[in-house]
PDB file of N, CA and C in Angstrom:
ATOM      1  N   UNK A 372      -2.717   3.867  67.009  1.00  0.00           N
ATOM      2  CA  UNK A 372      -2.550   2.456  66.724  1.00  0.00           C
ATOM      3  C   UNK A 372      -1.728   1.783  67.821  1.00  0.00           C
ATOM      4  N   UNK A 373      -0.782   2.225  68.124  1.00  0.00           N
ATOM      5  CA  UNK A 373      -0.172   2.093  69.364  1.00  0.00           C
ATOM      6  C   UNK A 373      -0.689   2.043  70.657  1.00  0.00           C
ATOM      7  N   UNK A 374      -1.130   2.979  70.540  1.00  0.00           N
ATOM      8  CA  UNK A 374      -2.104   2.735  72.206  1.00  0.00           C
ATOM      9  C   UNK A 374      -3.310   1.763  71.960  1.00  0.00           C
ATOM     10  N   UNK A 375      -3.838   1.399  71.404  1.00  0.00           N
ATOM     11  CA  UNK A 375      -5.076   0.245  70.817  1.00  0.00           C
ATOM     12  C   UNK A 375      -4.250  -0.865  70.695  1.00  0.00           C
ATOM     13  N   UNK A 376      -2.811  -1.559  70.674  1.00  0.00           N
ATOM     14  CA  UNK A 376      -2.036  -2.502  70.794  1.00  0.00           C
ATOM     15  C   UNK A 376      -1.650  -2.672  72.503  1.00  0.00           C
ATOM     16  N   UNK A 377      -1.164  -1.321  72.738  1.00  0.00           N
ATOM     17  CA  UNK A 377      -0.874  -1.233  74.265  1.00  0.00           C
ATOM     18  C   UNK A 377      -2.118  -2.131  74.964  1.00  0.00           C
ATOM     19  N   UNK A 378      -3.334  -1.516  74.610  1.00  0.00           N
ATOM     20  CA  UNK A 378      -4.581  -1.594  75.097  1.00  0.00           C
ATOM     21  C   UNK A 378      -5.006  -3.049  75.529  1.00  0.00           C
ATOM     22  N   UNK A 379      -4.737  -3.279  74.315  1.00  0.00           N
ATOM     23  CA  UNK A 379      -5.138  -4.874  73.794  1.00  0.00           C
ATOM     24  C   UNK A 379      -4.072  -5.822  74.827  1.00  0.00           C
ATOM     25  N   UNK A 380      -2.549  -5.938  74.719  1.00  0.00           N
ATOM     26  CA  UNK A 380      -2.009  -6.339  75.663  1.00  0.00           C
ATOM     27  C   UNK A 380      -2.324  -6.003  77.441  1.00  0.00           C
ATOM     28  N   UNK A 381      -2.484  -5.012  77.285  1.00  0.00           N
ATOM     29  CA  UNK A 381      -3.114  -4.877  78.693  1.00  0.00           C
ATOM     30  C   UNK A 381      -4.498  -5.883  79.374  1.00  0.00           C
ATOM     31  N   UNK A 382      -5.534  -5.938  78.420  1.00  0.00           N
ATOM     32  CA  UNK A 382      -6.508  -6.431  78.633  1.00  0.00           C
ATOM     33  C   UNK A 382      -6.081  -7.737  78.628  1.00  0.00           C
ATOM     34  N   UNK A 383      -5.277  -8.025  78.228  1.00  0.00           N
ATOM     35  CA  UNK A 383      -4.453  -9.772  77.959  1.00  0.00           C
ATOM     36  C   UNK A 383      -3.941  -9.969  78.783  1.00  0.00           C
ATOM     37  N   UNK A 384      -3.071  -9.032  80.014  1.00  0.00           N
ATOM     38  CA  UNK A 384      -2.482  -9.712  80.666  1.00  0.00           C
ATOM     39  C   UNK A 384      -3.300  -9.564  81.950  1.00  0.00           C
ATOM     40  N   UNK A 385      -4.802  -8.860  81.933  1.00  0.00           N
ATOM     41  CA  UNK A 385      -5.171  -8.863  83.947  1.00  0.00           C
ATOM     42  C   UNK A 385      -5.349  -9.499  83.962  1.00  0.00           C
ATOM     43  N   UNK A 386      -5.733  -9.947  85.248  1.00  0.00           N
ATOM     44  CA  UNK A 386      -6.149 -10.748  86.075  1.00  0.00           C
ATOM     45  C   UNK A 386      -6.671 -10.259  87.406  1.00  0.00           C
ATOM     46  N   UNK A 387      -7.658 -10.339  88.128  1.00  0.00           N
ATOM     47  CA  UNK A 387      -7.952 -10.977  89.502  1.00  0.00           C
ATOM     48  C   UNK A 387      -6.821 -11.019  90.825  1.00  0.00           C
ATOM     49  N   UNK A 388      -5.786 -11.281  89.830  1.00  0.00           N
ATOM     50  CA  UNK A 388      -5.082 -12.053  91.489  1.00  0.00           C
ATOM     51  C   UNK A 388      -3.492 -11.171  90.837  1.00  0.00           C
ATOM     52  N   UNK A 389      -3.062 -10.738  92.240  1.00  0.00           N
ATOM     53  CA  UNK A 389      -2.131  -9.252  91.058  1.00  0.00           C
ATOM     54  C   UNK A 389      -0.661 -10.646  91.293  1.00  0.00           C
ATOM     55  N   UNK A 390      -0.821 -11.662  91.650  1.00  0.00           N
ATOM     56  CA  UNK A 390       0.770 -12.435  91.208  1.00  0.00           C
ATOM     57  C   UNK A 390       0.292 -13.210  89.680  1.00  0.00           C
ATOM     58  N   UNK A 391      -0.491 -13.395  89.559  1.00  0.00           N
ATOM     59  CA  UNK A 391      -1.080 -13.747  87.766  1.00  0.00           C
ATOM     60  C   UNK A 391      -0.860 -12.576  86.992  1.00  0.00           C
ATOM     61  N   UNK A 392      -1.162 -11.052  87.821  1.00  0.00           N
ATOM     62  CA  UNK A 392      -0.601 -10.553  86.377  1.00  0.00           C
ATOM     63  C   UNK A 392       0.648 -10.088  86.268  1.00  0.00           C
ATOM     64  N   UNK A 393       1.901 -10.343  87.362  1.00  0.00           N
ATOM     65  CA  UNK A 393       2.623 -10.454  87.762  1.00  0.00           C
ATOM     66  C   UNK A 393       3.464 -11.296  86.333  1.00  0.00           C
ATOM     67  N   UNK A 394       2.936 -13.147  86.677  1.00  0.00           N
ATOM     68  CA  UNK A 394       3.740 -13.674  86.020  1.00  0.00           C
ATOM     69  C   UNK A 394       3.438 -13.629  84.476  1.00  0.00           C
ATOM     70  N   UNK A 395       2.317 -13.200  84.242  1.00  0.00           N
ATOM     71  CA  UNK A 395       1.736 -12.966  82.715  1.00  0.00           C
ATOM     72  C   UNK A 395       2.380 -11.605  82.445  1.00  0.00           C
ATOM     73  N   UNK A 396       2.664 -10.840  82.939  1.00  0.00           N
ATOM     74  CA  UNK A 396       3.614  -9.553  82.557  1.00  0.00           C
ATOM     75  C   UNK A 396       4.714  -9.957  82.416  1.00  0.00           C
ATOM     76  N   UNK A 397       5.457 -10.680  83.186  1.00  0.00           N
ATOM     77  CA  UNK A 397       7.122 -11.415  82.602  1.00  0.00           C
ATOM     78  C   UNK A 397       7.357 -12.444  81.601  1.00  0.00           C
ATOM     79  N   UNK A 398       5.904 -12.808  81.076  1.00  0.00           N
ATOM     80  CA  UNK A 398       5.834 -14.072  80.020  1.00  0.00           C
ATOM     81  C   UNK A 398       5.360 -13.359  79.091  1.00  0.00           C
ATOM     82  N   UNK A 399       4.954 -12.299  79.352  1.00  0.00           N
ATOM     83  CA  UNK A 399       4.671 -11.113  77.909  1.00  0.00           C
ATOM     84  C   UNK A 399       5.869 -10.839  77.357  1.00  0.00           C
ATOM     85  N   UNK A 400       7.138  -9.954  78.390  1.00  0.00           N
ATOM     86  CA  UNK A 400       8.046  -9.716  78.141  1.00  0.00           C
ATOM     87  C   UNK A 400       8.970 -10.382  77.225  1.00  0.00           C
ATOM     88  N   UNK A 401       8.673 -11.960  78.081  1.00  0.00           N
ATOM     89  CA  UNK A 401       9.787 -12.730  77.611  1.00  0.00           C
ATOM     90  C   UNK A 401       9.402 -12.738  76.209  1.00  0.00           C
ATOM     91  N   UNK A 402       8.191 -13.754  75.993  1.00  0.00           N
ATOM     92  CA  UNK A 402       7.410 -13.515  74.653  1.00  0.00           C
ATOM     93  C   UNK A 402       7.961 -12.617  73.468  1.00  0.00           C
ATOM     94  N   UNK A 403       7.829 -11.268  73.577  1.00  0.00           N
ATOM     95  CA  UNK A 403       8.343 -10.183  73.367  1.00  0.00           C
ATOM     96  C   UNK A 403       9.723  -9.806  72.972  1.00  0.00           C
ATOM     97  N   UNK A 404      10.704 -10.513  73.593  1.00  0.00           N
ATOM     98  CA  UNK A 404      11.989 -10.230  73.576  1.00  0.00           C
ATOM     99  C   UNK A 404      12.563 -11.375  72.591  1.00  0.00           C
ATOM    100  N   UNK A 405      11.754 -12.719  73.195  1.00  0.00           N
ATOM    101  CA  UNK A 405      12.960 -14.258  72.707  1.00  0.00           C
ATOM    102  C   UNK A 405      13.195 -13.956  71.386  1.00  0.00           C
ATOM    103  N   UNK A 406      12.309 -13.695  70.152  1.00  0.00           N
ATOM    104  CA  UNK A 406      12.547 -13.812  68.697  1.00  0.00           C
ATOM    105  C   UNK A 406      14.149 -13.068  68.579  1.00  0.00           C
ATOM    106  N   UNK A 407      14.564 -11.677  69.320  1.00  0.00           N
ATOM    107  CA  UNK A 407      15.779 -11.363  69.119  1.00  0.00           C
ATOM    108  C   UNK A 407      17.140 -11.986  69.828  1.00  0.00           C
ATOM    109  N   UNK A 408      16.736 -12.757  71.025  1.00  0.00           N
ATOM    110  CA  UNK A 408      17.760 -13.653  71.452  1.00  0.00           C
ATOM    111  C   UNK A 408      18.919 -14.541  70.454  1.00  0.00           C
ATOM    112  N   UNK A 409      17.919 -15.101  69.902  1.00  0.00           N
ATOM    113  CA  UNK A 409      18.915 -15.887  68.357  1.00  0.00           C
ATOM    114  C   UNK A 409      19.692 -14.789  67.708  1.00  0.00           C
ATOM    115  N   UNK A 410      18.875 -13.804  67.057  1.00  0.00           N
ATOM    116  CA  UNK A 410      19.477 -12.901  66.503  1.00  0.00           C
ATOM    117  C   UNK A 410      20.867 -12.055  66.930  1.00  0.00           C
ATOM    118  N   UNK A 411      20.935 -11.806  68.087  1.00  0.00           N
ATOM    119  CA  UNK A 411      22.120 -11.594  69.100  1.00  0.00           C
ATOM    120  C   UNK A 411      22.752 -12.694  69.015  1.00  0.00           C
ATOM    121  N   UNK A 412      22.656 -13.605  69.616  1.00  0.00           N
ATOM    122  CA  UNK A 412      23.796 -14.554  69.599  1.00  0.00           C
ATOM    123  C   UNK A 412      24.574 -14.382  67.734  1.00  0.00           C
ATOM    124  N   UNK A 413      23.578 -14.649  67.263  1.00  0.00           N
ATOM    125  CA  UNK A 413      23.735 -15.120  65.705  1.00  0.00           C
ATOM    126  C   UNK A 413      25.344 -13.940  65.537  1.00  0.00           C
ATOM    127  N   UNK A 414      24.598 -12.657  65.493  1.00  0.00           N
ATOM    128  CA  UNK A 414      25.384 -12.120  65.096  1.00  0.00           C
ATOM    129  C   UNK A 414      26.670 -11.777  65.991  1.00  0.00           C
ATOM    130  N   UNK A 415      26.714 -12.006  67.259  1.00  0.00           N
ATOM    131  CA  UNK A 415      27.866 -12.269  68.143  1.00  0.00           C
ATOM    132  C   UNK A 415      28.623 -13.549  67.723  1.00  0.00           C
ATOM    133  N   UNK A 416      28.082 -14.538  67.644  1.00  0.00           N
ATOM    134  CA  UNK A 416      29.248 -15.857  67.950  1.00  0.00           C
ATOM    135  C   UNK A 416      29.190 -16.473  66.660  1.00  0.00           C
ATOM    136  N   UNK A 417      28.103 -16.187  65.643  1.00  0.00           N
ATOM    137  CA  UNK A 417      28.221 -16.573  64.206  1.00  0.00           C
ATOM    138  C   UNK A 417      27.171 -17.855  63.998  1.00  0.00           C
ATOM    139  N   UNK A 418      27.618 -19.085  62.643  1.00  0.00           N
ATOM    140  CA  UNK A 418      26.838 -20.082  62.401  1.00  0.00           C
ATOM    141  C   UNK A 418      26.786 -20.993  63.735  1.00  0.00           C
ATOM    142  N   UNK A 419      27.730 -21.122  64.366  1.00  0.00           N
ATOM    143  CA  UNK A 419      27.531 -21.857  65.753  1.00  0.00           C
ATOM    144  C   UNK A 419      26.422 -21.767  66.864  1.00  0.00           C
ATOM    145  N   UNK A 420      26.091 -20.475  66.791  1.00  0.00           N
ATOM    146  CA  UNK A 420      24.989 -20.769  67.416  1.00  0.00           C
ATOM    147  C   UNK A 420      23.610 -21.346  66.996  1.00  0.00           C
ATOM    148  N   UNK A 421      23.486 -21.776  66.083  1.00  0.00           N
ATOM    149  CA  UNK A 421      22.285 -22.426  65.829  1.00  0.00           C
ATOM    150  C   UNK A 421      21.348 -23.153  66.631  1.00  0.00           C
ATOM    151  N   UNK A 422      22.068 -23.792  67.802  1.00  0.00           N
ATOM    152  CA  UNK A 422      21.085 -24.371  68.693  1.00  0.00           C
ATOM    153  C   UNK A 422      19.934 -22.621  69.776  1.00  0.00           C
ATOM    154  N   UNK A 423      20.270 -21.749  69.386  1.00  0.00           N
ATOM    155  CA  UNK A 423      19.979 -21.095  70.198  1.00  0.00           C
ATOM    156  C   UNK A 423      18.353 -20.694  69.332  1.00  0.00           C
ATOM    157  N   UNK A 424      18.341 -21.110  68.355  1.00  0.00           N
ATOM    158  CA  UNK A 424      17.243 -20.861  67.462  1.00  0.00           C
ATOM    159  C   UNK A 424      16.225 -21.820  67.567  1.00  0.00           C
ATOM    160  N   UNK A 425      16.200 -22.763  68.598  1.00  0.00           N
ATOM    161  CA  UNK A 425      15.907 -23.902  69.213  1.00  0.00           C
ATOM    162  C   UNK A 425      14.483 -23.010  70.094  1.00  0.00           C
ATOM    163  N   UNK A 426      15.212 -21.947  70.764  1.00  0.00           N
ATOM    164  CA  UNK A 426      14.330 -21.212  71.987  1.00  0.00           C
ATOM    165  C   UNK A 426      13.245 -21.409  71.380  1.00  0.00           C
ATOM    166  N   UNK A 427      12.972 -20.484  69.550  1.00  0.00           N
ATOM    167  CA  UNK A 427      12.107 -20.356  69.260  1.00  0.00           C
ATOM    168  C   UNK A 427      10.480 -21.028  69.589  1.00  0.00           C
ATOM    169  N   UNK A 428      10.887 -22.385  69.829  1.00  0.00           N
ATOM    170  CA  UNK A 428       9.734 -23.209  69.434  1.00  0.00           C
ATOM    171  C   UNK A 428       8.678 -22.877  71.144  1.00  0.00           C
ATOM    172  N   UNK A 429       9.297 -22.448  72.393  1.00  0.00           N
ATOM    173  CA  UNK A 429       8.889 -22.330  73.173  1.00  0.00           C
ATOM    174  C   UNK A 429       8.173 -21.154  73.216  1.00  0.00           C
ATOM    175  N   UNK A 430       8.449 -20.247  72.543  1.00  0.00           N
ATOM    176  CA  UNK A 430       7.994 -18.405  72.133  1.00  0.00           C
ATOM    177  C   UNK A 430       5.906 -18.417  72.578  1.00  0.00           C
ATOM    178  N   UNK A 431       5.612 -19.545  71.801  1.00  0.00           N
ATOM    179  CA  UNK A 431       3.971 -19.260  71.807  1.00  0.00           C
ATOM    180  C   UNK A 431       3.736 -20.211  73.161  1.00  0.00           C
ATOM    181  N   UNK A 432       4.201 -20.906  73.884  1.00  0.00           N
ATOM    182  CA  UNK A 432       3.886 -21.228  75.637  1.00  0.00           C
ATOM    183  C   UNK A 432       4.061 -20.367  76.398  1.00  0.00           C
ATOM    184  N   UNK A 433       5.181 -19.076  76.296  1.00  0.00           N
ATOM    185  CA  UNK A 433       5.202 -18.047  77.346  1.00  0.00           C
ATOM    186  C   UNK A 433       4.140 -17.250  76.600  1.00  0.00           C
ATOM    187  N   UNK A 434       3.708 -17.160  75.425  1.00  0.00           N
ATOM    188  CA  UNK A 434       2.594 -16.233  75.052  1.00  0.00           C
ATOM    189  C   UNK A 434       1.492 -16.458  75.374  1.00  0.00           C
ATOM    190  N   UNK A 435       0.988 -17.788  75.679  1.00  0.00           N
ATOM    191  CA  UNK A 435      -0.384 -18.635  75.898  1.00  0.00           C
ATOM    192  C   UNK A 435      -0.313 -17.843  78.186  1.00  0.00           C
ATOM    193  N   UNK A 436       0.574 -18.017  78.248  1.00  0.00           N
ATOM    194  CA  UNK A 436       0.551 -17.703  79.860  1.00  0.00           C
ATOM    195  C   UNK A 436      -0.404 -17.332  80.545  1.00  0.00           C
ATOM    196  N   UNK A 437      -1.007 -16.308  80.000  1.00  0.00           N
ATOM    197  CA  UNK A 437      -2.035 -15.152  80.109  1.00  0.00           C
ATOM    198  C   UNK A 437      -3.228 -15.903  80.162  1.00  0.00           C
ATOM    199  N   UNK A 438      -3.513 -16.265  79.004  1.00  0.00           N
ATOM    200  CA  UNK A 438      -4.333 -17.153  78.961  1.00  0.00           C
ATOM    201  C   UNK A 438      -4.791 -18.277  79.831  1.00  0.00           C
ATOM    202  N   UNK A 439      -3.799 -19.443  79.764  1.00  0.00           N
ATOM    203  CA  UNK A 439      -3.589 -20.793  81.144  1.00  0.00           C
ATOM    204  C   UNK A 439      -4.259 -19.586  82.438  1.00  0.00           C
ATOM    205  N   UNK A 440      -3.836 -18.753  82.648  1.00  0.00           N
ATOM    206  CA  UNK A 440      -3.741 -18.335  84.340  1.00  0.00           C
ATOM    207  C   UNK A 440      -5.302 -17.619  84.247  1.00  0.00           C
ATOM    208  N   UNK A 441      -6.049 -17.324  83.122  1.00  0.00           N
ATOM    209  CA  UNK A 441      -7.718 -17.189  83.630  1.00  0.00           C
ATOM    210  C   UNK A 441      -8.216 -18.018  83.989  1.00  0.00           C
ATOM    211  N   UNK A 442      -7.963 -18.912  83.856  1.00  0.00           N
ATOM    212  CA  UNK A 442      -8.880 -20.618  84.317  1.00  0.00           C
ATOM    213  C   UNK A 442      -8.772 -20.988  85.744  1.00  0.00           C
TER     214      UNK A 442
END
């Protein structure tokens, strides 16, 4: 199941041109990572960070990346 996810991201991020899959591999990542960013802060600095839960809304534009850069 894992490797058929691997798979699937893989096929998502080639491209043609190896700096597209370049930046679609670091917008995977990011993708990938942001949902726990809040969560870290959260539990480091407490209710104050709330603006950091803000990132969220950007999460599915670094995910679309891949996508934008076949065209």
């Amino acid at each position: 199941m894992l490797s058929r996810l691997q798979d699937r991201l893989r096929s998502y991020r080639d491209n043609p041109d190896p700096l597209a899959v370049l930046a679609n591999t670091v917008a995977l990542v990011i993708a990938g990572n942001q949902p726990f960013y809040p969560l870290y802060l959260h539990a480091i600095v407490g209710q104050s960070a709330w603006p950091a839960w803000l990132t969220l809304i950007t999460m599915p534009l670094f995910a679309a990346v891949p996508a934008v850069s076949r065209r």
